[in-house]
C-alpha positions as semicolon CSV with decimal commas, in nm:
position;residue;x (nm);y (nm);z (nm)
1;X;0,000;0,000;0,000
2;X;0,182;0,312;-0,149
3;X;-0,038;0,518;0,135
4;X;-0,054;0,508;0,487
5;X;-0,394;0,332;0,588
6;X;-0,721;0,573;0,681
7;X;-0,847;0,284;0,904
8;X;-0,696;-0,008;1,122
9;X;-0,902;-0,302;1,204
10;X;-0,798;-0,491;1,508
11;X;-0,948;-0,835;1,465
12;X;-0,920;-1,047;1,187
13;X;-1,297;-1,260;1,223
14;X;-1,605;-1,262;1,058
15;X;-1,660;-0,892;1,132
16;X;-1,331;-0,741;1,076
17;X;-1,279;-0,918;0,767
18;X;-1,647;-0,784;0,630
19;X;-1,577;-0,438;0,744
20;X;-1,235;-0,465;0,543
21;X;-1,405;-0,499;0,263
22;X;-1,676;-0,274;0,302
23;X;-1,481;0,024;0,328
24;X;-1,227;-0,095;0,081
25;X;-1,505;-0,091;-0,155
26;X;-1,527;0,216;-0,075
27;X;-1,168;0,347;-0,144
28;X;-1,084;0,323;0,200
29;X;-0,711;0,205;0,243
30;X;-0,718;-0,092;0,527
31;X;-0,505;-0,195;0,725
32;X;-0,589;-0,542;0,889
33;X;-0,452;-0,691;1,200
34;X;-0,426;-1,096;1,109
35;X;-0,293;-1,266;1,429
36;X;-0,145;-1,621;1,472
37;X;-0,400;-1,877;1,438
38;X;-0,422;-2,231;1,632
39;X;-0,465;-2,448;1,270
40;X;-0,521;-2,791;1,445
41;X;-0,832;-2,722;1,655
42;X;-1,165;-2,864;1,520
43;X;-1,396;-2,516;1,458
44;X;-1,739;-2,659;1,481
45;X;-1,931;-2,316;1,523
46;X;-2,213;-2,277;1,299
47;X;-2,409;-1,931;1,292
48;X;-2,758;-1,852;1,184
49;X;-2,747;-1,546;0,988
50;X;-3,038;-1,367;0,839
51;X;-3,112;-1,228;0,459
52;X;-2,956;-0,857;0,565
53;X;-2,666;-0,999;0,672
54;X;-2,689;-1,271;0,338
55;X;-2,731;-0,991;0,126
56;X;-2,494;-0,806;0,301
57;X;-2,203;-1,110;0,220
58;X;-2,323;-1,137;-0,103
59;X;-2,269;-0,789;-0,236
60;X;-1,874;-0,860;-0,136
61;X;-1,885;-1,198;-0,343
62;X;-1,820;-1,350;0,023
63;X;-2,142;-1,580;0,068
64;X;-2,031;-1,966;0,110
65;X;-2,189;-2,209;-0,125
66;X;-2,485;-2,429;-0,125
67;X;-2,339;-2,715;0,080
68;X;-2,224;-2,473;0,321
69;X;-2,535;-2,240;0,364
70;X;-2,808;-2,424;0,451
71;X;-3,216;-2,256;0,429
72;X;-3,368;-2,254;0,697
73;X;-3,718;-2,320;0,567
74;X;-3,949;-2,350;0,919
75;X;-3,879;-2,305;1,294
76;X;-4,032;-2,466;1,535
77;X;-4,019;-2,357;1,907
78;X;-4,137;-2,533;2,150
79;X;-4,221;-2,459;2,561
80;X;-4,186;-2,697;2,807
81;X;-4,587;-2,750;2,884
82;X;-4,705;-2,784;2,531
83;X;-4,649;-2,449;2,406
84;X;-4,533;-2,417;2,051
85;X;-4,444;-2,131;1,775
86;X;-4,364;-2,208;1,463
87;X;-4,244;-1,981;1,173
88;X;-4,245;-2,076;0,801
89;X;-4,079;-1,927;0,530
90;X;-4,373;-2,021;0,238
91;X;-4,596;-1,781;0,519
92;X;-4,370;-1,542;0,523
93;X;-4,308;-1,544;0,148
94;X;-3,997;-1,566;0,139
95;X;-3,715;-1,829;0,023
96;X;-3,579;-1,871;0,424
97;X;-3,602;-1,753;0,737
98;X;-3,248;-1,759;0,770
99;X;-2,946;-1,980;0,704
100;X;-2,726;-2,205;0,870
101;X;-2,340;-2,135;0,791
102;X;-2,083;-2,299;0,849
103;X;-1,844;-2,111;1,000
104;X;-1,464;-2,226;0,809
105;X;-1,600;-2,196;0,509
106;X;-1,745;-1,829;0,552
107;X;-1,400;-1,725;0,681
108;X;-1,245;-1,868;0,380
109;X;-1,443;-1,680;0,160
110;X;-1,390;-1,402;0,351
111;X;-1,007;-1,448;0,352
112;X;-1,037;-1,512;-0,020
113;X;-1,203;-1,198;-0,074
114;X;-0,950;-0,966;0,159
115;X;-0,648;-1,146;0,025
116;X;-0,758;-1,029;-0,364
117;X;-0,864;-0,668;-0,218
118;X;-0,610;-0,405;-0,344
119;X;-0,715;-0,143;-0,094
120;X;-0,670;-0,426;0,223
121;X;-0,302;-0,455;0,346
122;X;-0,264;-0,764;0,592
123;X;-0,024;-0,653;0,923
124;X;0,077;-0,841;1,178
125;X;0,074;-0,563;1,465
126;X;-0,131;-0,258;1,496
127;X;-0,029;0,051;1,277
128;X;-0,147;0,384;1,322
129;X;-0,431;0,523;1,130
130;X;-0,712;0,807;1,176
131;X;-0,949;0,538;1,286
132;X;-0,899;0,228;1,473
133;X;-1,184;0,003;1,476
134;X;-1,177;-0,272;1,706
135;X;-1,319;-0,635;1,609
136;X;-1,159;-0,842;1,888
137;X;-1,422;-1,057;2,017
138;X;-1,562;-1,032;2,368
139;X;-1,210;-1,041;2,546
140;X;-1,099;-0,718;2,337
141;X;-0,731;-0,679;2,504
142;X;-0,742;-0,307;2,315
143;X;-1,128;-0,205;2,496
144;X;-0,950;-0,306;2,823
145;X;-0,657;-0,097;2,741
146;X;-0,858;0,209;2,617
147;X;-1,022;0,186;2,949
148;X;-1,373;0,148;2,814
149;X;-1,643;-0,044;3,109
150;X;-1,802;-0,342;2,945
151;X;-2,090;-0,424;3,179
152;X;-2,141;-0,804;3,163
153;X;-2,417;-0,957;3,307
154;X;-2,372;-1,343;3,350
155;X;-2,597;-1,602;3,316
156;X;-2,605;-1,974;3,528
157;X;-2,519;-2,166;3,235
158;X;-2,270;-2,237;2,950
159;X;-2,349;-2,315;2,592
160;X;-2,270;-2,657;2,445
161;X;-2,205;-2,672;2,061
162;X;-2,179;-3,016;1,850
163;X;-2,205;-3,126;1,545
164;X;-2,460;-3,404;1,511
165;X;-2,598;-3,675;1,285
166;X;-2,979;-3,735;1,310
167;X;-3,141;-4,054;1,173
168;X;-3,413;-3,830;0,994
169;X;-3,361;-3,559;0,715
170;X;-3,437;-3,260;0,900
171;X;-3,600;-3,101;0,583
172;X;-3,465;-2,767;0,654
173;X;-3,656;-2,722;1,007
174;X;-3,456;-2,561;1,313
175;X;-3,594;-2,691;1,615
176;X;-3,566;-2,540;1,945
177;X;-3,670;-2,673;2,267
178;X;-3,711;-2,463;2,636
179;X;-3,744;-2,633;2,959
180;X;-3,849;-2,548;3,294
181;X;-3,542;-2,482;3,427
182;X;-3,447;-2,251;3,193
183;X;-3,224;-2,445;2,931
184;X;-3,250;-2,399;2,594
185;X;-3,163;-2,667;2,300
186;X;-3,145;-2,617;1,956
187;X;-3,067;-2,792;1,634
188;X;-2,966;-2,634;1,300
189;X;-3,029;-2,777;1,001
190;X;-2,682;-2,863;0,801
191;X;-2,581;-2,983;0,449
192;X;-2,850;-2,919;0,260
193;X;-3,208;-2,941;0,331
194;X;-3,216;-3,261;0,274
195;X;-2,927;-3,349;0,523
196;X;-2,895;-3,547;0,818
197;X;-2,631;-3,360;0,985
198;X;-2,709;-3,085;1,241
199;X;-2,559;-2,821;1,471
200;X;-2,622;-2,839;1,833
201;X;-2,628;-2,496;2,038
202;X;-2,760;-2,652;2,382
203;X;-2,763;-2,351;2,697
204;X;-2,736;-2,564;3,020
205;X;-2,711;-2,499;3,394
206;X;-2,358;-2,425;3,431
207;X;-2,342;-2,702;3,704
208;X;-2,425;-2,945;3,455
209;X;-2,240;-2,844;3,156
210;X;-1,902;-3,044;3,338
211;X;-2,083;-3,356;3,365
212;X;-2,218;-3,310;2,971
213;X;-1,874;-3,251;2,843
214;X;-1,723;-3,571;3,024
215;X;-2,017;-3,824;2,959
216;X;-1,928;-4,043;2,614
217;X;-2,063;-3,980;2,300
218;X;-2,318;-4,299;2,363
219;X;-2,416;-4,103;2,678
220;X;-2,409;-3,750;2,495
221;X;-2,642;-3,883;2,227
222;X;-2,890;-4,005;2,468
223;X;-2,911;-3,673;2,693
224;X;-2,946;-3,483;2,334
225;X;-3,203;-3,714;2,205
226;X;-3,395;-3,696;2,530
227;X;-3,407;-3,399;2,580
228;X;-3,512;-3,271;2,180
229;X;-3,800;-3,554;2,241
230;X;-3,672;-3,779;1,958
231;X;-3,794;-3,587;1,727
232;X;-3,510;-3,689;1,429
233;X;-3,499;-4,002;1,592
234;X;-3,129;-4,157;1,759
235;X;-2,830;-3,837;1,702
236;X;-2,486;-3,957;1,681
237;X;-2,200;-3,686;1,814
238;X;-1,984;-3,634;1,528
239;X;-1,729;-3,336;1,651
240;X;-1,605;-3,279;1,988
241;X;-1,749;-3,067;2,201
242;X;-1,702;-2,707;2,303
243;X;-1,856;-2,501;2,557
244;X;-1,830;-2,139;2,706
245;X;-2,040;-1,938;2,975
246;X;-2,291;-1,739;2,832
247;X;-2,319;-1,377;2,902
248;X;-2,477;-1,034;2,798
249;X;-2,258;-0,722;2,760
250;X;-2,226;-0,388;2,614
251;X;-1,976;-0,100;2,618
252;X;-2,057;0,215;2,812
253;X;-1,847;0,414;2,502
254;X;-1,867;0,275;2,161
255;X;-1,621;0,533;2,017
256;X;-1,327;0,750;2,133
257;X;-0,950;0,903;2,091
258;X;-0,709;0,711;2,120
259;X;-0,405;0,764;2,365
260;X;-0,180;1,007;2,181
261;X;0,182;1,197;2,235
262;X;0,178;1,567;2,232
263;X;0,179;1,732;1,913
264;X;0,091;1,395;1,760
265;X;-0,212;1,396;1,498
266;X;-0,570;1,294;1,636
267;X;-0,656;0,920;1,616
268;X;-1,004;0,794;1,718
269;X;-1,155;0,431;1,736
270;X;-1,466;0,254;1,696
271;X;-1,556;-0,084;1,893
272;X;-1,756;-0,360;1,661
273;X;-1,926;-0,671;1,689
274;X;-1,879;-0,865;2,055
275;X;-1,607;-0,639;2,131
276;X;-1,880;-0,389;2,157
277;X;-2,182;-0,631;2,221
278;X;-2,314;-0,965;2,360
279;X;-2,654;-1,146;2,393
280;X;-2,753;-1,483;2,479
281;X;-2,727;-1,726;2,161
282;X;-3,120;-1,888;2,202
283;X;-3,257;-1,616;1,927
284;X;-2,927;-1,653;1,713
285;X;-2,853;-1,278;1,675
286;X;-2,475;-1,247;1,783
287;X;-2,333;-1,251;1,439
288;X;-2,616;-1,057;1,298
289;X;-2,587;-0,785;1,521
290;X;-2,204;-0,747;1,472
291;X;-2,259;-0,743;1,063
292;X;-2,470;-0,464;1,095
293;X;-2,250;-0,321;1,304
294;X;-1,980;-0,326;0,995
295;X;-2,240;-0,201;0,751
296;X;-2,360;0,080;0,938
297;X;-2,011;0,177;0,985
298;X;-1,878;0,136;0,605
299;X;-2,208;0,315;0,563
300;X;-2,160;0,625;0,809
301;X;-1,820;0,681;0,670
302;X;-1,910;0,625;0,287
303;X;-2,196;0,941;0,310
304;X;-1,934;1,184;0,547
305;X;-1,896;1,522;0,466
306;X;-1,612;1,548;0,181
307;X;-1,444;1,743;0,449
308;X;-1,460;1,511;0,723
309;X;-1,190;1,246;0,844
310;X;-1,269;0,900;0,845
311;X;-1,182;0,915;1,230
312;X;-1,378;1,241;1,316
313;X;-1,550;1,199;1,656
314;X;-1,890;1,341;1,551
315;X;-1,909;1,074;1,229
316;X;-1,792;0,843;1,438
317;X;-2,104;0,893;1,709
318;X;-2,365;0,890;1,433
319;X;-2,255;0,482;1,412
320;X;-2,286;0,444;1,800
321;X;-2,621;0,631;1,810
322;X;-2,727;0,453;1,520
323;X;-2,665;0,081;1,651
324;X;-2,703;0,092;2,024
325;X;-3,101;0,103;2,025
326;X;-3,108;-0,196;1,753
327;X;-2,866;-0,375;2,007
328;X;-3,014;-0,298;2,350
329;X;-3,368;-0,387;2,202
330;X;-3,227;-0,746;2,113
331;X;-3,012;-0,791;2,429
332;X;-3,347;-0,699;2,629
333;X;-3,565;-0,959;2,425
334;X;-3,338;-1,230;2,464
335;X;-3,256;-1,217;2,847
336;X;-3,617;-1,179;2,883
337;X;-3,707;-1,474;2,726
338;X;-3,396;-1,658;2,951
339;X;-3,536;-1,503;3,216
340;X;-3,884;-1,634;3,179
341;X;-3,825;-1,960;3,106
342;X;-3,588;-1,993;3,409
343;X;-3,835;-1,985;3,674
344;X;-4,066;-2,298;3,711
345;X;-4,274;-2,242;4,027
346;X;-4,664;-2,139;4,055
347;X;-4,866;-2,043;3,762
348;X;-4,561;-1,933;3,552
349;X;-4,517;-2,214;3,316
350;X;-4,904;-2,256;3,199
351;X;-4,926;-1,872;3,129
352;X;-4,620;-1,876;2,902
353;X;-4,707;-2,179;2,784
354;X;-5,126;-2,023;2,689
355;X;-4,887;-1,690;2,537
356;X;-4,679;-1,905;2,302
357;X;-4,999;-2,096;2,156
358;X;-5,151;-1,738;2,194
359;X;-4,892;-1,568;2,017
360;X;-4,861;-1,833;1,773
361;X;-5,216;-1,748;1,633
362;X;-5,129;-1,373;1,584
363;X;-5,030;-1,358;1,216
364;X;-4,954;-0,977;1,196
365;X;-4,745;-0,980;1,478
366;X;-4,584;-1,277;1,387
367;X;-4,525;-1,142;1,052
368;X;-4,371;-0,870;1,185
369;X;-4,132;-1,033;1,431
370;X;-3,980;-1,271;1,178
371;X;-3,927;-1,007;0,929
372;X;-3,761;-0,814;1,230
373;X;-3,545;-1,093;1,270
374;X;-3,445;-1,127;0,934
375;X;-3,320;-0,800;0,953
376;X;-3,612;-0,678;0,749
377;X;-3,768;-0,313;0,882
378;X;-4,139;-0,397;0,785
């Protein structure tokens, strides 16, 4: 890069790598910070991301392939007394509610993408740059260091993830299951509609999550099967197993200067994704949030005033503004959903039990909750 680069991106992942392009699509010289990665773990993370953030990969030529993107053509969610929603995609007239990707092979493309990008330079260490944008993860070293507060609020459980075979197709259905204590399994359709394998988000008690983990796979297939009611028939475990406490989080600042020497030129930053954000994982909206996060951002910076720096502090607050309500509004909905399926005692469980099969009448507002999590405004 003949130039020095406008912006720095600290954090190589799904985010940082979409922002990259984003701006350098918009003439934006990049740099991006690529550190060591640990090649012989097993990455078994699967997302559910919806059509913004679809359309949003396929505009950079970034969207994985068929085998790796899986529709997700009906949802079914069901209570723990008999309550049930479910969500269609022929209802909602569209081609999927959302899709299940596989997680290497959207970084590759990604990688692909950034390594064929003119205007992206790949760095090892952080150079500076007007703007600093920082795409960490949830255990941002650089928010620490910038002194921003990131208020987390921790739940009783950790998520286990898997990759599963099921004896039945699952036919492009993601199935969810709450119980009374709060626990929350899912399986995500994978390989194709009309696949057998699946990926296994399951939020436990954290006191159980141990005993999980060390049971064998026999053992592990039974608790899954039991507890999804059979409803693909026997699962065979088919990755290892991961697992992580579950949290929600946000920043207090979003956006700031950066540390600087006297007489040295301004430099601001710009937190994205979970280094700015986390909610729980049952509504699959982590990833989601953090893309539009990146596209808001390219998007701030592509309609600034011709006079304005890339890193100017009041462009830089039309992001935050712009993204905290979206984010608080989906942090909110998904603790309270946690929180009301966590509680089993007294007439709880048979009045959100009567809401689901309530709310799963409601066609308008149903309507307008998928499309909201599609990432759809009407």
């Amino acid at each position: 890069m003949a130039l020095p680069p406008e912006v720095c991106i600290r954090g190589a992942g799904i985010v940082g790598r979409t922002l990259a392009l984003l701006l350098a699509r918009e003439r934006v010289r990049v740099a991006l910070v690529v550190p060591p990665t640990d090649a012989g773990k097993q990455d078994i993370r699967a997302y559910a991301l919806n059509t913004a953030s679809r359309n949003l990969l396929e505009s950079l030529r970034a969207w994985p392939d068929a085998a790796h993107a899986t529709p997700v053509r009906e949802m079914l969610v069901n209570g723990d007394e008999g309550g049930r929603v479910q969500f269609s995609a022929v209802r909602q007239k569209v081609d999927a509610l959302a899709w299940i990707v596989d997680v290497p092979a959207l970084e590759q493309q990604l990688a692909d993408a950034v390594r064929f990008q003119p205007q992206v330079e790949i760095v090892s260490e952080p150079v500076p740059a007007p703007l600093t944008v920082v795409c960490e993860g949830k255990a941002s070293a650089t928010r620490d260091a910038l002194g921003v507060s990131y208020a987390v609020t921790r739940y009783p459980q950790h998520a286990i993830a898997a990759r599963l075979e099921a004896a039945q197709p699952h036919d492009g259905v993601a199935r969810q299951w709450f119980s009374d204590t709060g626990e929350v399994l899912a399986l995500l359709p994978m390989d194709g509609v009309q696949g057998h394998s699946l990926a296994l988000v399951w939020s436990v008690d954290q006191l159980r999550a141990p005993a999980l983990l060390a049971q064998g796979a026999e053992e592990f297939n039974v608790a899954v099967s039991e507890a999804s009611h059979g409803a693909l028939g026997a699962l065979k475990l088919t990755s290892e197993r991961a697992a992580w406490p579950l949290a929600r989080a946000i920043a207090d600042r979003w956006t700031g200067t950066m540390p600087q020497a006297p007489g040295a030129a301004s430099q601001s930053w710009a937190l994205a994704g979970d280094a700015a954000h986390t909610v729980h994982p049952l509504a699959g909206q982590g990833l989601n949030l953090g893309l539009a996060d990146a596209a808001m951002l390219a998007d701030v910076i592509r309609q600034r005033e011709y006079w304005r720096s890339v890193g100017d502090p009041r462009l830089l607050r039309r992001y935050e503004r712009a993204r905290r309500a979206d984010v608080l509004q989906m942090s909110l909905a998904t603790d309270g959903l946690q929180q009301l399926f966590s509680h089993s005692a007294g007439p709880l469980p048979a009045l959100r039990n009567w809401g689901m099969r309530g709310f799963d009448r409601t066609r308008l507002l149903k309507h307008w909750i998928a499309n909201r999590a599609m990432g759809l405004k009407a």
